[in-house]
PDB file of C-alpha atoms in Angstrom:
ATOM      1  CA  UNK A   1     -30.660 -15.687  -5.758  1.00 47.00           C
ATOM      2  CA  UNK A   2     -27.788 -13.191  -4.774  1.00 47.00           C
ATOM      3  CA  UNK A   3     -29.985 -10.129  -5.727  1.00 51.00           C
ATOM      4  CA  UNK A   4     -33.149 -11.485  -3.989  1.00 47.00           C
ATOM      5  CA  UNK A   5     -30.662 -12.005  -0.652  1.00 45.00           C
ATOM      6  CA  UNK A   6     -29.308  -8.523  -1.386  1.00 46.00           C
ATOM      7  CA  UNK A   7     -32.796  -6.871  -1.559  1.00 46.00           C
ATOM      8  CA  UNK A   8     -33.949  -8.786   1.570  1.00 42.00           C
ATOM      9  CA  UNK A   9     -31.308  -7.901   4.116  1.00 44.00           C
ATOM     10  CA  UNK A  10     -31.439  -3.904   3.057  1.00 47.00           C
ATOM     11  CA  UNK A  11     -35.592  -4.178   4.016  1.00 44.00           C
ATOM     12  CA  UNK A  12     -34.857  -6.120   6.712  1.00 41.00           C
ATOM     13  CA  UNK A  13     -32.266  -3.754   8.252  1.00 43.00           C
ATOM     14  CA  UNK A  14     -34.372  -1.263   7.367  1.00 45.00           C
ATOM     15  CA  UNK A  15     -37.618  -2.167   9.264  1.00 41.00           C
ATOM     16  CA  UNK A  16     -35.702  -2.934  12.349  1.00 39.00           C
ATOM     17  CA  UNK A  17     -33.532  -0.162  12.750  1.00 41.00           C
ATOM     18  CA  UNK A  18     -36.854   2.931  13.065  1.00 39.00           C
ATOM     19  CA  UNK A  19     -35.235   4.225  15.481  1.00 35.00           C
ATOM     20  CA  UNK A  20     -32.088   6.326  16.667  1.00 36.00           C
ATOM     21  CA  UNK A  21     -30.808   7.426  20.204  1.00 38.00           C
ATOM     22  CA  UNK A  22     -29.871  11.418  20.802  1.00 36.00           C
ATOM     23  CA  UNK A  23     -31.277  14.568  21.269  1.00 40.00           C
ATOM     24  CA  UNK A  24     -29.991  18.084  19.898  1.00 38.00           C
ATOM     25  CA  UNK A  25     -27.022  18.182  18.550  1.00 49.00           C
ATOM     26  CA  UNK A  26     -24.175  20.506  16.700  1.00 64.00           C
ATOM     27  CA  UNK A  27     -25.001  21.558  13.063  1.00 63.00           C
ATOM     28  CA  UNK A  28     -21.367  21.180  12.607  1.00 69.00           C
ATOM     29  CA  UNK A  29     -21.406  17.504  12.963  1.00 76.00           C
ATOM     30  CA  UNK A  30     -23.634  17.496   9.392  1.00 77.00           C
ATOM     31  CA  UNK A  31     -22.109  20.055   7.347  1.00 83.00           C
ATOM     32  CA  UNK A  32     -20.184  18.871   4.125  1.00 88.00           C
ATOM     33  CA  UNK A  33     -16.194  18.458   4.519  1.00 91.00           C
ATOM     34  CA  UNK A  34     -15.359  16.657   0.946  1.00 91.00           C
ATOM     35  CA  UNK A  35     -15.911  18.854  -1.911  1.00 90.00           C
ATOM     36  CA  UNK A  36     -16.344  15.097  -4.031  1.00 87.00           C
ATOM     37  CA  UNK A  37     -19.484  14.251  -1.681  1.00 88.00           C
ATOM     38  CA  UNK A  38     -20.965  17.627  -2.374  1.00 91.00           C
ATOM     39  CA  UNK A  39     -21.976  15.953  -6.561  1.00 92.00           C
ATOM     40  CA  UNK A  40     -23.262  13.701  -4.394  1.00 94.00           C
ATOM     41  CA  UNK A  41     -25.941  15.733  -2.407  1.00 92.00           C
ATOM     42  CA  UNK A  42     -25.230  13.455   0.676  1.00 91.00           C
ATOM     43  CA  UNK A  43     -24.957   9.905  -0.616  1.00 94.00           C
ATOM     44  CA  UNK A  44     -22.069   8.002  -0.748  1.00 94.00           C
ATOM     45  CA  UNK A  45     -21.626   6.425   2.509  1.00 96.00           C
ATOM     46  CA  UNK A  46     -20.229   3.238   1.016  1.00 95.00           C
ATOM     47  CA  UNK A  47     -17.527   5.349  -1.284  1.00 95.00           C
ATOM     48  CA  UNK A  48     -13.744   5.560   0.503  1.00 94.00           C
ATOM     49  CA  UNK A  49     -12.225   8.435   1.666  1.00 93.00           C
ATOM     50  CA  UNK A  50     -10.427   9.457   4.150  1.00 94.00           C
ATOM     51  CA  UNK A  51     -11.874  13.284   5.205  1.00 94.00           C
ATOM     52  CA  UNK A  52     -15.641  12.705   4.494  1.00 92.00           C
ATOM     53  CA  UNK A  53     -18.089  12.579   7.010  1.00 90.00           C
ATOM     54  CA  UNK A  54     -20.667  11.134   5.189  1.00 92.00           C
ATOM     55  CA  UNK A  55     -18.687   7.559   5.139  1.00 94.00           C
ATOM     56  CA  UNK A  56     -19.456   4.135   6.668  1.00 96.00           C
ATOM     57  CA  UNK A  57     -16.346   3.711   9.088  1.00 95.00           C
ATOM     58  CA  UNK A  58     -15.663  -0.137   7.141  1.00 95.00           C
ATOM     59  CA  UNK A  59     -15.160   1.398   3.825  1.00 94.00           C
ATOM     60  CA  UNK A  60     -11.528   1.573   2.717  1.00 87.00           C
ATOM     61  CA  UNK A  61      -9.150   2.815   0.082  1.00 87.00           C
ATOM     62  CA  UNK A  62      -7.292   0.447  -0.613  1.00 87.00           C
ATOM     63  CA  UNK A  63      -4.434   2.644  -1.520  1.00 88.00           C
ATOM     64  CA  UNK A  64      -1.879   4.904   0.035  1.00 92.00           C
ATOM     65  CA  UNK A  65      -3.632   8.062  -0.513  1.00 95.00           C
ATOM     66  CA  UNK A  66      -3.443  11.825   0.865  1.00 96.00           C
ATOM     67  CA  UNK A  67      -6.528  14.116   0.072  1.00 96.00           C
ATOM     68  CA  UNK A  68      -7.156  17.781   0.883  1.00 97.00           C
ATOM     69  CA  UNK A  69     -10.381  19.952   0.252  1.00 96.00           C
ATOM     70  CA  UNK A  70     -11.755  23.333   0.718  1.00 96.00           C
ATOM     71  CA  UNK A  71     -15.404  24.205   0.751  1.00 95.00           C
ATOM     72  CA  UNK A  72     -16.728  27.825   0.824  1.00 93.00           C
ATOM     73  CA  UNK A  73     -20.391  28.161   2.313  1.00 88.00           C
ATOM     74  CA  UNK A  74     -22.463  31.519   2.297  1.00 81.00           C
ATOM     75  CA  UNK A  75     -21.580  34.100   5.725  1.00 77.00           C
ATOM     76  CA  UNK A  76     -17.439  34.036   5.125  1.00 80.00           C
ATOM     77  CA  UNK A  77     -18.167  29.899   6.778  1.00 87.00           C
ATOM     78  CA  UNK A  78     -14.901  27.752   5.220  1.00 91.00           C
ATOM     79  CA  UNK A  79     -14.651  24.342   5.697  1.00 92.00           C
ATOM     80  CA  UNK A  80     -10.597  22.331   5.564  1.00 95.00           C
ATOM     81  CA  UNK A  81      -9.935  18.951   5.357  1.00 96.00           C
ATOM     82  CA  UNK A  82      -6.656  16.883   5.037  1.00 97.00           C
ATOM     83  CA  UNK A  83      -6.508  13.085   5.469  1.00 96.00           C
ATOM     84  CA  UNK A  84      -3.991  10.058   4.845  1.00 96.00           C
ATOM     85  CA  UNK A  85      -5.202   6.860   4.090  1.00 95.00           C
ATOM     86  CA  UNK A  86      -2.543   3.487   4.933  1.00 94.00           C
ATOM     87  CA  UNK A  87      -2.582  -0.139   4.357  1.00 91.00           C
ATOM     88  CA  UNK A  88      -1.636  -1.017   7.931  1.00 87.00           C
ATOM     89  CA  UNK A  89      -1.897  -4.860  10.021  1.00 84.00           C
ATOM     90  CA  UNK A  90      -3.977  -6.561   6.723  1.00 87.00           C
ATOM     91  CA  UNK A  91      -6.408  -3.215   7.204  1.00 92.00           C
ATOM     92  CA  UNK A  92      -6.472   0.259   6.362  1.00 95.00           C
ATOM     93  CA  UNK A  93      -6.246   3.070   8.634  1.00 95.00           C
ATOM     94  CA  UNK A  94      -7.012   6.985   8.148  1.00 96.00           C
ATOM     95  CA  UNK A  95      -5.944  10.043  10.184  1.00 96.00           C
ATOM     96  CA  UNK A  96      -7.795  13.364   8.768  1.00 96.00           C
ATOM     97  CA  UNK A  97      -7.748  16.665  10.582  1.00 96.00           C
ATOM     98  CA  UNK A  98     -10.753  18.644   9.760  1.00 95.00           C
ATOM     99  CA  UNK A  99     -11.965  22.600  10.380  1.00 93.00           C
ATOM    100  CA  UNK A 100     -14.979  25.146  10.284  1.00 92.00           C
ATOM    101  CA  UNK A 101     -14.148  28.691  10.705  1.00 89.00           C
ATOM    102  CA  UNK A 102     -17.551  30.328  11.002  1.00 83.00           C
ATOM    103  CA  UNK A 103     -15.457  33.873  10.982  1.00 79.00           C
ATOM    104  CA  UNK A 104     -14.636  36.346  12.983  1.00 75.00           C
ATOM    105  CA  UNK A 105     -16.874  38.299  14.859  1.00 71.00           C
ATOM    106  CA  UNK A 106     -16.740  42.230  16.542  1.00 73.00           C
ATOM    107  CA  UNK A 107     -17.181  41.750  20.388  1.00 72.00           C
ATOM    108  CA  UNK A 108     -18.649  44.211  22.829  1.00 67.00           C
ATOM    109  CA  UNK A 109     -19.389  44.381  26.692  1.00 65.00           C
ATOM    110  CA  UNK A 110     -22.280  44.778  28.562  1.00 70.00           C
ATOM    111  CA  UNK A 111     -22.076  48.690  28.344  1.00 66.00           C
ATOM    112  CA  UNK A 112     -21.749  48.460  24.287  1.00 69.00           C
ATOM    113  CA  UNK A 113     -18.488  48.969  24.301  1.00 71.00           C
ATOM    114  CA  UNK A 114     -16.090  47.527  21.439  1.00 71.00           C
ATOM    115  CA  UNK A 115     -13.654  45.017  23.340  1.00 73.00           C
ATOM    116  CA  UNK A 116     -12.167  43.379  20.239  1.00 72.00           C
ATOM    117  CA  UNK A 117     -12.585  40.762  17.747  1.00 76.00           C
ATOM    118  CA  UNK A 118     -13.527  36.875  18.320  1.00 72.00           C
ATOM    119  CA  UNK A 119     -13.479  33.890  16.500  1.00 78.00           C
ATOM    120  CA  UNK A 120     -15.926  30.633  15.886  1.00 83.00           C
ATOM    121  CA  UNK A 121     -15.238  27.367  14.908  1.00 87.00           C
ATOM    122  CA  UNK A 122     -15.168  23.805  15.341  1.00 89.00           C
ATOM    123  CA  UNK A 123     -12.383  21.464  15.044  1.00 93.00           C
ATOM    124  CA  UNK A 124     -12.242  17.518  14.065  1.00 93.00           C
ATOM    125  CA  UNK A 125      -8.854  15.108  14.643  1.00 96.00           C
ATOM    126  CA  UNK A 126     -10.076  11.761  13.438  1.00 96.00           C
ATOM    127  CA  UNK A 127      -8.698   8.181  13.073  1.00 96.00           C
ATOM    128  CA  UNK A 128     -10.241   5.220  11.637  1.00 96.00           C
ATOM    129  CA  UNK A 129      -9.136   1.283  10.989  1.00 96.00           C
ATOM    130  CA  UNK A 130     -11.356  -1.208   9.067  1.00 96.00           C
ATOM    131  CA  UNK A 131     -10.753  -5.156   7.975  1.00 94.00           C
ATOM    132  CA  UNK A 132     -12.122  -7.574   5.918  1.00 92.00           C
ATOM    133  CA  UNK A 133     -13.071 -11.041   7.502  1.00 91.00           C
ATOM    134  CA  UNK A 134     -11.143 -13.967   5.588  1.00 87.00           C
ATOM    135  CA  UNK A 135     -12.713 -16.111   3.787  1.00 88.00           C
ATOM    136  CA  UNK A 136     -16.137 -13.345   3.666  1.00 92.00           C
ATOM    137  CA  UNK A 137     -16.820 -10.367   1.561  1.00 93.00           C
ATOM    138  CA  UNK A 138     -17.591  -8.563   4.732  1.00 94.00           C
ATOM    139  CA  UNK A 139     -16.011  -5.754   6.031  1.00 95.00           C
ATOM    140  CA  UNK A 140     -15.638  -3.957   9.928  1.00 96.00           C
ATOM    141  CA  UNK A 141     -14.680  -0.925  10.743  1.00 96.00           C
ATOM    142  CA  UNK A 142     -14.759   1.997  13.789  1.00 96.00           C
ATOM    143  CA  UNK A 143     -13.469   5.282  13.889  1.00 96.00           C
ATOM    144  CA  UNK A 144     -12.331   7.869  17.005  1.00 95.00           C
ATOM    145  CA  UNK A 145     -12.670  11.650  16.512  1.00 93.00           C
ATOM    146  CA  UNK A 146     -11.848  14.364  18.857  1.00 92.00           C
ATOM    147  CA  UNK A 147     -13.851  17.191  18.653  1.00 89.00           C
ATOM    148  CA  UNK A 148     -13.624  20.820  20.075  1.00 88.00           C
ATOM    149  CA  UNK A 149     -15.919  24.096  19.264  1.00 83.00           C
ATOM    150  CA  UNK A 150     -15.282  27.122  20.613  1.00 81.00           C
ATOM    151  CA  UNK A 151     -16.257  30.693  20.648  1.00 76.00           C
ATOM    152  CA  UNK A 152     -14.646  33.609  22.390  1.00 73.00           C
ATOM    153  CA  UNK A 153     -13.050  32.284  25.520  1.00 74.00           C
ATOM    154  CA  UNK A 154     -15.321  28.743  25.566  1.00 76.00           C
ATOM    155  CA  UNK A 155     -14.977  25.715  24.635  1.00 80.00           C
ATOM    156  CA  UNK A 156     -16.711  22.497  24.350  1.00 81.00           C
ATOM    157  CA  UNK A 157     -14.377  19.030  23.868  1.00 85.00           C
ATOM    158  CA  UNK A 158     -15.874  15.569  23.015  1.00 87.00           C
ATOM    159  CA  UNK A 159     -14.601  12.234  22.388  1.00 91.00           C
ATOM    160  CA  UNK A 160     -16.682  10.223  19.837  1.00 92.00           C
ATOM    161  CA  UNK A 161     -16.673   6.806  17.861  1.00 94.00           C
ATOM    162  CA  UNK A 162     -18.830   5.654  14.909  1.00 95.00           C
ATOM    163  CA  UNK A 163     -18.993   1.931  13.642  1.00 95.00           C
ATOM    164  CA  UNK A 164     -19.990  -0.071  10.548  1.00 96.00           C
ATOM    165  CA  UNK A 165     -20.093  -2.933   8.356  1.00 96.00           C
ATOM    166  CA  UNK A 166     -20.213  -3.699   4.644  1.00 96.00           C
ATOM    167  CA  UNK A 167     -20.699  -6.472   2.710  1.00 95.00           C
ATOM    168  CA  UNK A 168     -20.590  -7.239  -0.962  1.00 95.00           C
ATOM    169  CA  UNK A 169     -22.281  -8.888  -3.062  1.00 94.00           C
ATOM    170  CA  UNK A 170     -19.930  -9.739  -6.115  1.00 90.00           C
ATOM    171  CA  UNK A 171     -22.261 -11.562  -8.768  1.00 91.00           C
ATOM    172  CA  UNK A 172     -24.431  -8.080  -8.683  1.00 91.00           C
ATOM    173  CA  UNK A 173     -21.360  -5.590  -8.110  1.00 93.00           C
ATOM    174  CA  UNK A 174     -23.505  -4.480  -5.112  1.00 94.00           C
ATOM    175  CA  UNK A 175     -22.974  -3.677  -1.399  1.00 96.00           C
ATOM    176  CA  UNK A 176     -25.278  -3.339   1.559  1.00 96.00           C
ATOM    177  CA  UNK A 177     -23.643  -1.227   4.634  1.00 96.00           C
ATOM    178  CA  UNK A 178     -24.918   0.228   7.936  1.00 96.00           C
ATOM    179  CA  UNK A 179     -23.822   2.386  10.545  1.00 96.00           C
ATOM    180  CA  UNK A 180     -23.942   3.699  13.157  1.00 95.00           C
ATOM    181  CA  UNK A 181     -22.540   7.328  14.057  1.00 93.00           C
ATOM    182  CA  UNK A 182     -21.769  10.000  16.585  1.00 89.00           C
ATOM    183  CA  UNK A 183     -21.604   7.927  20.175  1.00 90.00           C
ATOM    184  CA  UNK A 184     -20.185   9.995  22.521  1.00 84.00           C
ATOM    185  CA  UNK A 185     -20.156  12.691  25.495  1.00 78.00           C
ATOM    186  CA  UNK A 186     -18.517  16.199  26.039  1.00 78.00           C
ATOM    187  CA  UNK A 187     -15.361  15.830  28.137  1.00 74.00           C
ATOM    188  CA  UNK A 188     -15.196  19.631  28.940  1.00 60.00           C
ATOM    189  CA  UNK A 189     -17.581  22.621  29.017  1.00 59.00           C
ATOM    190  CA  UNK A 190     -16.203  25.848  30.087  1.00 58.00           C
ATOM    191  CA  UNK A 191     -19.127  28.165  30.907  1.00 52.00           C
ATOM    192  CA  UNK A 192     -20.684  27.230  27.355  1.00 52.00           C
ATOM    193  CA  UNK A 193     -24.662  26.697  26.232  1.00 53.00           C
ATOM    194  CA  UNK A 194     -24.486  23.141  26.553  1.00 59.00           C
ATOM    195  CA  UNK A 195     -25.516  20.827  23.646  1.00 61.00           C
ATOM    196  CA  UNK A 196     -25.895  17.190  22.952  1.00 68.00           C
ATOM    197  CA  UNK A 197     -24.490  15.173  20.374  1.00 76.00           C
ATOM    198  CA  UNK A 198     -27.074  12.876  18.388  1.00 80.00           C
ATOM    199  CA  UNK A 199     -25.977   9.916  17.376  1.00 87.00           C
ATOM    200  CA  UNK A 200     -27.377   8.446  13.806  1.00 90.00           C
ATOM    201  CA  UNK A 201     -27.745   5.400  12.110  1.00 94.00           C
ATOM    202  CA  UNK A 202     -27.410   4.878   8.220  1.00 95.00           C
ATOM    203  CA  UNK A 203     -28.581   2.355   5.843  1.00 95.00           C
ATOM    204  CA  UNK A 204     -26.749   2.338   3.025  1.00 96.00           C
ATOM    205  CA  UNK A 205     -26.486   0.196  -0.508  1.00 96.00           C
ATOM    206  CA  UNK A 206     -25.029   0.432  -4.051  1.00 96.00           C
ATOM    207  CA  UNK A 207     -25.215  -0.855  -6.970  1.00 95.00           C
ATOM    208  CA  UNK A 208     -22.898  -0.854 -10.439  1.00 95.00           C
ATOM    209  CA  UNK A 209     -24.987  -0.868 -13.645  1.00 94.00           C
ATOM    210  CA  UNK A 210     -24.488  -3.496 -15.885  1.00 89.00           C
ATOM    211  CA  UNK A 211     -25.031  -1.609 -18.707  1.00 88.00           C
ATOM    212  CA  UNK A 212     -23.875   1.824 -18.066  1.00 91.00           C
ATOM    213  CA  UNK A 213     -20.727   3.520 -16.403  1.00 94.00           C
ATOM    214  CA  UNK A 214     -22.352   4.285 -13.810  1.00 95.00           C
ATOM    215  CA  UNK A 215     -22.465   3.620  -9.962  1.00 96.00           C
ATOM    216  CA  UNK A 216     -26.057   4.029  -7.521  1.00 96.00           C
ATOM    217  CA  UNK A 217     -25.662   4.856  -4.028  1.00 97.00           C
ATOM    218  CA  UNK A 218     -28.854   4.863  -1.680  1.00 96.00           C
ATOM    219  CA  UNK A 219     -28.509   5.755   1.881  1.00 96.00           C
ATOM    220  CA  UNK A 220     -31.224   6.177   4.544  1.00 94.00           C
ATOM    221  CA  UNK A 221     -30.505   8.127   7.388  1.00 92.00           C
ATOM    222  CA  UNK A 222     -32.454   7.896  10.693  1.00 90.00           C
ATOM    223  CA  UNK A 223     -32.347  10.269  13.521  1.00 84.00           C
ATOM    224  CA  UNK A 224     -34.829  10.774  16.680  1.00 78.00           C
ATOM    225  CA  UNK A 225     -35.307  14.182  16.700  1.00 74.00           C
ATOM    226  CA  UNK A 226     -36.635  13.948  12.816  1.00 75.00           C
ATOM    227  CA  UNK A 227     -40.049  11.944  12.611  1.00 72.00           C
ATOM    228  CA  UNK A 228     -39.251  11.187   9.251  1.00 75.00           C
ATOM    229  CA  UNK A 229     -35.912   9.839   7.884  1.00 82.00           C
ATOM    230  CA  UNK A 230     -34.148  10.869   4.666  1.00 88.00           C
ATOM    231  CA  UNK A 231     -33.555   9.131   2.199  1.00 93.00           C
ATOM    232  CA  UNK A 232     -30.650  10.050  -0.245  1.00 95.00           C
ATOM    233  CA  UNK A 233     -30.393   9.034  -4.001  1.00 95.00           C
ATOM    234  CA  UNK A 234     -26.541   9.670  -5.744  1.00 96.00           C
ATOM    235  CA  UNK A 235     -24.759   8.113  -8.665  1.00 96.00           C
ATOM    236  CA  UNK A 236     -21.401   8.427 -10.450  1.00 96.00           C
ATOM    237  CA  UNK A 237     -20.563   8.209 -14.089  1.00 95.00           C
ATOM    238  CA  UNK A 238     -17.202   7.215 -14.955  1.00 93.00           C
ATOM    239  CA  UNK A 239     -16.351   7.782 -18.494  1.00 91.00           C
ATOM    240  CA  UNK A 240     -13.403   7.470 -20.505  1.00 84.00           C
ATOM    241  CA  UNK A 241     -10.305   9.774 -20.208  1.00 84.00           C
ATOM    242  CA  UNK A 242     -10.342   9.460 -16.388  1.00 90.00           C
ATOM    243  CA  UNK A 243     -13.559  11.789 -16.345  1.00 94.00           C
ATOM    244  CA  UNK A 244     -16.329  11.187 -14.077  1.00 94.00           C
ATOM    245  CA  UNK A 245     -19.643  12.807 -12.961  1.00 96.00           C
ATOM    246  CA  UNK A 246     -21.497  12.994  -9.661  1.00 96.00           C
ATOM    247  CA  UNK A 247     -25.062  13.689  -8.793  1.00 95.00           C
ATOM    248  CA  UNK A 248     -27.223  13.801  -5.712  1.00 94.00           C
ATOM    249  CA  UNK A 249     -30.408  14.656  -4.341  1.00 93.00           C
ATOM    250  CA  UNK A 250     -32.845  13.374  -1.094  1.00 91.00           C
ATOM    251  CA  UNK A 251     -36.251  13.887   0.566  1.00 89.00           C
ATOM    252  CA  UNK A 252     -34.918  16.931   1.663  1.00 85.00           C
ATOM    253  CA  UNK A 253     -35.439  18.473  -1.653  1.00 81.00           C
ATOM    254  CA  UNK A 254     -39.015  18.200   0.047  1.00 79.00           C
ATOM    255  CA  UNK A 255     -38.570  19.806   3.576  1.00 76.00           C
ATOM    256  CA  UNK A 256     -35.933  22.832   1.798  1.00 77.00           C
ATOM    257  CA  UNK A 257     -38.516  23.877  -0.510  1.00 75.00           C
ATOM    258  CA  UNK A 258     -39.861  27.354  -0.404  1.00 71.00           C
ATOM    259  CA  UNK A 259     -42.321  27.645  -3.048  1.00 74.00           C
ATOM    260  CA  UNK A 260     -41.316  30.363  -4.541  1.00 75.00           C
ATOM    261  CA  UNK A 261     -39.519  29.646  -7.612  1.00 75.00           C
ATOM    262  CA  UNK A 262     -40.502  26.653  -9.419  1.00 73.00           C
ATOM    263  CA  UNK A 263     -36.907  25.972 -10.640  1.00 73.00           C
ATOM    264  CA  UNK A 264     -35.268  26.817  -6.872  1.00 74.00           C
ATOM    265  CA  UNK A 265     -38.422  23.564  -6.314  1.00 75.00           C
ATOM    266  CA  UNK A 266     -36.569  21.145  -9.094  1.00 78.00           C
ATOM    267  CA  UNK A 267     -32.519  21.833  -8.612  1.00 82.00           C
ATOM    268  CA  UNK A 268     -32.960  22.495  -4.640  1.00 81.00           C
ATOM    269  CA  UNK A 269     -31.038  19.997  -2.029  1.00 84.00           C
ATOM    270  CA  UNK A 270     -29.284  18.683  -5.172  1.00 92.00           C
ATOM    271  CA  UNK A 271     -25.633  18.324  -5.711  1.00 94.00           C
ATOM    272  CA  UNK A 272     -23.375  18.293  -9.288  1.00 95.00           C
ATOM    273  CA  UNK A 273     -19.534  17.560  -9.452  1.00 95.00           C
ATOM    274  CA  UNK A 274     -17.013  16.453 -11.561  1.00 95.00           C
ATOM    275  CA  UNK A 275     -13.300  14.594 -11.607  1.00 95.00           C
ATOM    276  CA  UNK A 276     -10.271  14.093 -13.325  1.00 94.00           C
ATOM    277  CA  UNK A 277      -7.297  11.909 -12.869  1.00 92.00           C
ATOM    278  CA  UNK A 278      -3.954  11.847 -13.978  1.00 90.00           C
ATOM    279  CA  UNK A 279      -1.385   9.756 -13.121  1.00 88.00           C
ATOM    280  CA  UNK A 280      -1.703   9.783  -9.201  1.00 91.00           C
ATOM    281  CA  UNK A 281      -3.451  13.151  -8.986  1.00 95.00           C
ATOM    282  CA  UNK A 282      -7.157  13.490  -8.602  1.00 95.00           C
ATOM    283  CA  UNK A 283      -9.256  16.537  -8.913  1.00 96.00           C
ATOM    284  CA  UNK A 284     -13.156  16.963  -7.803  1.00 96.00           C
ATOM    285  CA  UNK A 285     -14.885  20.314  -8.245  1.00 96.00           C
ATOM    286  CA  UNK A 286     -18.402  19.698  -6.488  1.00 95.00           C
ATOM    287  CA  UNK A 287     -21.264  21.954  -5.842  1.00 95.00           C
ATOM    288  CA  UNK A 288     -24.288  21.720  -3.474  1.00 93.00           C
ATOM    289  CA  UNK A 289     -27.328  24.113  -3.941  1.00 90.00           C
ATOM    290  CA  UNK A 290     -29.788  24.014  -0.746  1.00 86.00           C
ATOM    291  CA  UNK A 291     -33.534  24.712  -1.355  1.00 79.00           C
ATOM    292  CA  UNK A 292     -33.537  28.295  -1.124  1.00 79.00           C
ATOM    293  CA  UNK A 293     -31.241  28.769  -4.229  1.00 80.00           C
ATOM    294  CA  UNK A 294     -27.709  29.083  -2.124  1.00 85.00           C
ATOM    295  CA  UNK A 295     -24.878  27.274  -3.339  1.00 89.00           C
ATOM    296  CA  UNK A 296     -21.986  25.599  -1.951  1.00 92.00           C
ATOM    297  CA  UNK A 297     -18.717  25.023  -3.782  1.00 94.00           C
ATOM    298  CA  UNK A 298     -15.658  22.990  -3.133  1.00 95.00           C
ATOM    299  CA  UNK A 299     -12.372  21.702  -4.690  1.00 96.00           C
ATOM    300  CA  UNK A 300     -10.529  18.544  -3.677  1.00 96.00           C
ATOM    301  CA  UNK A 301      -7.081  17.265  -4.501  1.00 96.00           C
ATOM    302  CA  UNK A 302      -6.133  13.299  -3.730  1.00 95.00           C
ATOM    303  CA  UNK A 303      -2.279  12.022  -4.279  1.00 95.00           C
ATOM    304  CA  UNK A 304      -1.605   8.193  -4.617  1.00 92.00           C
ATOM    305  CA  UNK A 305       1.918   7.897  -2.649  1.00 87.00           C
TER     306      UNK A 305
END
């Protein structure tokens, strides 16, 4: 009965939520920032942690945790994180501080003439706080980020928030979550090509195999400048010795795929990673590869204080 209720409320939710509010908005805001959600190719909203963007606000660790990553893209683009998760007021609440340095750049005037160097980036200071209602195996949750981009001498500040909700379903070791992401408005705008930030809902579910190690996470993201939404398909194997494994892929395997190399077709918009613990150290290597053959790679490090 559990499983048919579980199955029903993710179509449900799903049917009723076609749409999304927003227009344009910054690439930055969908770029990767966890190398451990790179294995993942996208999905994962329903795992904890406390610097991925790809996260349901309600979804918590649990523990007192710190976790720092590095991800290097293509064009000299690096992407830092550094978060704490903290039991705090029967909750849990995260502070992460996240960066993109797009690099530096070789400025000139109108004449052509060399005036110096410049620099591009965009910068994240987040907080979140979730709770579980007593008595229900449902979670809340909201986060605050403020972000700024800049480039040369101008800047762009926003002040966002993102909500969600979980709930679990025990008997299955299942959970259906949704979203609902990027709400905000730019604060300041100094002379800069004004954008918009799009706001995003996510659908999002999981499922622990009875009879494997492993872990299913489906998330379906809807947006209203894309007329279709995508769907994302991950899992994670957790094996003995404190190994696991992490895989990922979505309908964007579809839209990234250039046709000209049958295996750049199969591996394309597809992510691989893999972890080890020890004691209260954790390690994830993860690497994305995008339809066109590029590659992403990233290396995390989580502490249990």
């Amino acid at each position: 009965m559990q499983r048919h209720c579980f199955i029903i409320l993710w179509l449900v939710i799903e049917s009723s939520l076609n749409f999304c509010f927003g227009v344009t908005g910054f690439p930055g805001f969908n770029i990767f920032s966890s190398s451990s959600e790179l294995g993942l190719g996208g999905a994962g909203y329903l795992i904890p942690s406390p610097i991925s963007t790809k996260i349901n606000p309600s979804v918590a660790d649990l523990n007192r945790s710190f976790v720092a990553s590095v991800i290097n893209y293509n064009a000299g683009i690096t992407s830092q994180s550094a978060g704490l998760s903290l039991p705090w007021r029967n909750g849990v609440g995260t502070i992460s501080v996240r960066n993109i340095s797009y690099g530096t750049f070789k400025g000139y005037d109108e004449s052509s003439e060399y005036n110096g160097t410049y620099h591009s980036g965009d910068t994240w200071v987040n907080t979140s706080f979730s709770k579980r209602i007593q008595y229900l195996p449902i979670r809340f949750g909201a986060s605050m980020q403020y972000f700024s981009s800049s480039l040369k001498n101008y800047t762009i500040n926003a002040l966002i928030i993102s909500f969600g909700s979980i709930m679990y379903f025990k008997r299955i070791n299942g959970s259906c979550g949704i979203s609902i992401h990027n709400l905000g408005t730019e604060i300041k705008i100094n002379n800069f090509s004004e954008g918009s930030i799009e706001p995003k809902v996510v659908i999002s579910g999981s499922k622990k195999l009875a009879y494997l190690p492993l872990t299913i996470y489906l998330d379906s993201i809807l947006e209203k400048s894309k007329d279709n939404k995508d769907i994302f398909i991950g899992g994670v194997f957790n094996f003995k010795n404190n190994l696991q494994f992490r895989w990922g892929t979505s309908t964007r395997k579809i839209s990234q795929n250039t046709n000209q190399d049958l295996l750049k077709s199969i591996i394309g918009a597809s992510g691989l990673g893999f972890g080890f613990s020890s004691g209260s150290t954790v390690i994830n290597y993860g690497t994305f590869i995008y339809g066109s053959g590029t590659s992403v790679h990233g290396i995390e490090v989580g502490i249990k204080i």
